[in-house]
Amino acid sequence: MHLHLAYPTVLAALLFCVGLYGVLARRNAILVLMSVELMLNAVNLNLVAFDVWLRDSLHAGQALTLFTIAIAAAEIGIGLAIVLAVYRNRGSSAVDDLRDTAEGPDEGPDDPDGTDEQAAPAQKAEATA
């Protein structure tokens, strides 16, 4: 029985495209991590399919797949830990809110210390009055 290489590669391409769409379009950090996992599984499917198609005696594609699975497991563990820590601090796991974690909720990119230069003279005048 001969493996038709087109079937697993088309499936892997579809999985990768769905994962790429999820990474680019989703705002929830957990959904982004799930999309990255889809992309890694598409790579694993290609590695195994080409390993079988090439009839490699060392099974290098399957060995690389095991390494990819181990890296994906470590990535999801660390990624979920980071997402949970951010959710506890900020109350949201939206990716848009995590642009700069050094900024506080009231601070903007132009206002690093949280004080407004235009409001400072008015506050000094109120304090002296």
C-alpha positions as semicolon CSV with decimal commas, in nm:
position;residue;x (nm);y (nm);z (nm)
1;M;0,000;0,000;0,000
2;H;0,140;0,333;-0,108
3;L;0,077;0,655;0,084
4;H;-0,055;0,942;-0,122
5;L;0,139;1,239;0,007
6;A;-0,123;1,492;-0,105
7;Y;-0,382;1,398;0,160
8;P;-0,175;1,459;0,477
9;T;-0,004;1,766;0,332
10;V;-0,334;1,928;0,237
11;L;-0,474;1,847;0,582
12;A;-0,159;1,990;0,743
13;A;-0,187;2,305;0,532
14;L;-0,550;2,348;0,637
15;L;-0,462;2,295;1,004
16;F;-0,177;2,543;0,978
17;C;-0,400;2,803;0,812
18;V;-0,667;2,764;1,081
19;G;-0,397;2,803;1,348
20;L;-0,252;3,108;1,175
21;Y;-0,596;3,266;1,155
22;G;-0,645;3,197;1,525
23;V;-0,315;3,360;1,616
24;L;-0,384;3,668;1,405
25;A;-0,755;3,718;1,474
26;R;-0,816;3,609;1,833
27;R;-0,794;3,841;2,130
28;N;-0,801;3,581;2,408
29;A;-0,453;3,459;2,509
30;I;-0,571;3,102;2,570
31;L;-0,720;3,081;2,220
32;V;-0,392;3,213;2,079
33;L;-0,205;2,935;2,262
34;M;-0,449;2,677;2,125
35;S;-0,391;2,814;1,775
36;V;-0,014;2,781;1,817
37;E;-0,071;2,418;1,919
38;L;-0,272;2,364;1,598
39;M;0,017;2,501;1,396
40;L;0,265;2,272;1,573
41;N;0,040;1,972;1,511
42;A;0,031;2,060;1,141
43;V;0,411;2,052;1,140
44;N;0,405;1,716;1,320
45;L;0,168;1,574;1,060
46;N;0,399;1,686;0,779
47;L;0,704;1,539;0,954
48;V;0,541;1,198;0,995
49;A;0,391;1,199;0,644
50;F;0,724;1,278;0,477
51;D;0,901;1,025;0,697
52;V;0,664;0,752;0,578
53;W;0,673;0,871;0,217
54;L;1,054;0,878;0,203
55;R;1,078;0,541;0,384
56;D;1,358;0,671;0,603
57;S;1,531;0,385;0,785
58;L;1,628;0,612;1,076
59;H;1,275;0,756;1,110
60;A;1,414;1,105;1,156
61;G;1,072;1,265;1,095
62;Q;0,917;1,066;1,378
63;A;1,208;1,151;1,608
64;L;1,170;1,521;1,529
65;T;0,797;1,485;1,595
66;L;0,871;1,358;1,946
67;F;1,095;1,659;2,010
68;T;0,825;1,892;1,878
69;I;0,566;1,733;2,108
70;A;0,798;1,778;2,406
71;I;0,861;2,143;2,316
72;A;0,487;2,200;2,268
73;A;0,414;2,052;2,611
74;A;0,670;2,280;2,774
75;E;0,539;2,579;2,579
76;I;0,179;2,522;2,682
77;G;0,279;2,474;3,047
78;I;0,480;2,795;3,063
79;G;0,228;2,983;2,847
80;L;-0,065;2,889;3,069
81;A;0,131;2,985;3,380
82;I;0,202;3,328;3,231
83;V;-0,160;3,373;3,121
84;L;-0,288;3,281;3,468
85;A;-0,044;3,520;3,637
86;V;-0,147;3,803;3,403
87;Y;-0,516;3,722;3,456
88;R;-0,470;3,742;3,834
89;N;-0,295;4,079;3,805
90;R;-0,512;4,243;3,541
91;G;-0,842;4,057;3,553
92;S;-0,837;3,996;3,177
93;S;-0,656;3,764;2,939
94;A;-0,714;3,980;2,631
95;V;-0,402;4,010;2,418
96;D;-0,470;4,377;2,339
97;D;-0,451;4,466;2,707
98;L;-0,111;4,297;2,741
99;R;0,077;4,517;2,497
100;D;0,300;4,663;2,766
101;T;0,287;4,485;3,100
102;A;0,508;4,750;3,263
103;E;0,235;5,011;3,227
104;G;-0,031;5,037;3,491
105;P;-0,400;5,061;3,404
106;D;-0,400;5,446;3,420
107;E;-0,062;5,502;3,260
108;G;-0,017;5,558;2,889
109;P;0,289;5,525;2,667
110;D;0,348;5,903;2,681
111;D;0,303;5,918;3,059
112;P;0,549;5,672;3,219
113;D;0,525;5,797;3,579
114;G;0,149;5,848;3,586
115;T;0,162;6,226;3,633
116;D;0,023;6,469;3,381
117;E;0,254;6,767;3,318
118;Q;-0,035;6,996;3,227
119;A;-0,228;6,914;3,544
120;A;0,076;6,957;3,771
121;P;0,069;7,346;3,786
122;A;-0,307;7,340;3,858
123;Q;-0,254;7,092;4,141
124;K;0,025;7,308;4,287
125;A;-0,198;7,614;4,272
126;E;-0,480;7,429;4,452
127;A;-0,238;7,305;4,715
128;T;-0,109;7,658;4,792
129;A;-0,458;7,816;4,802
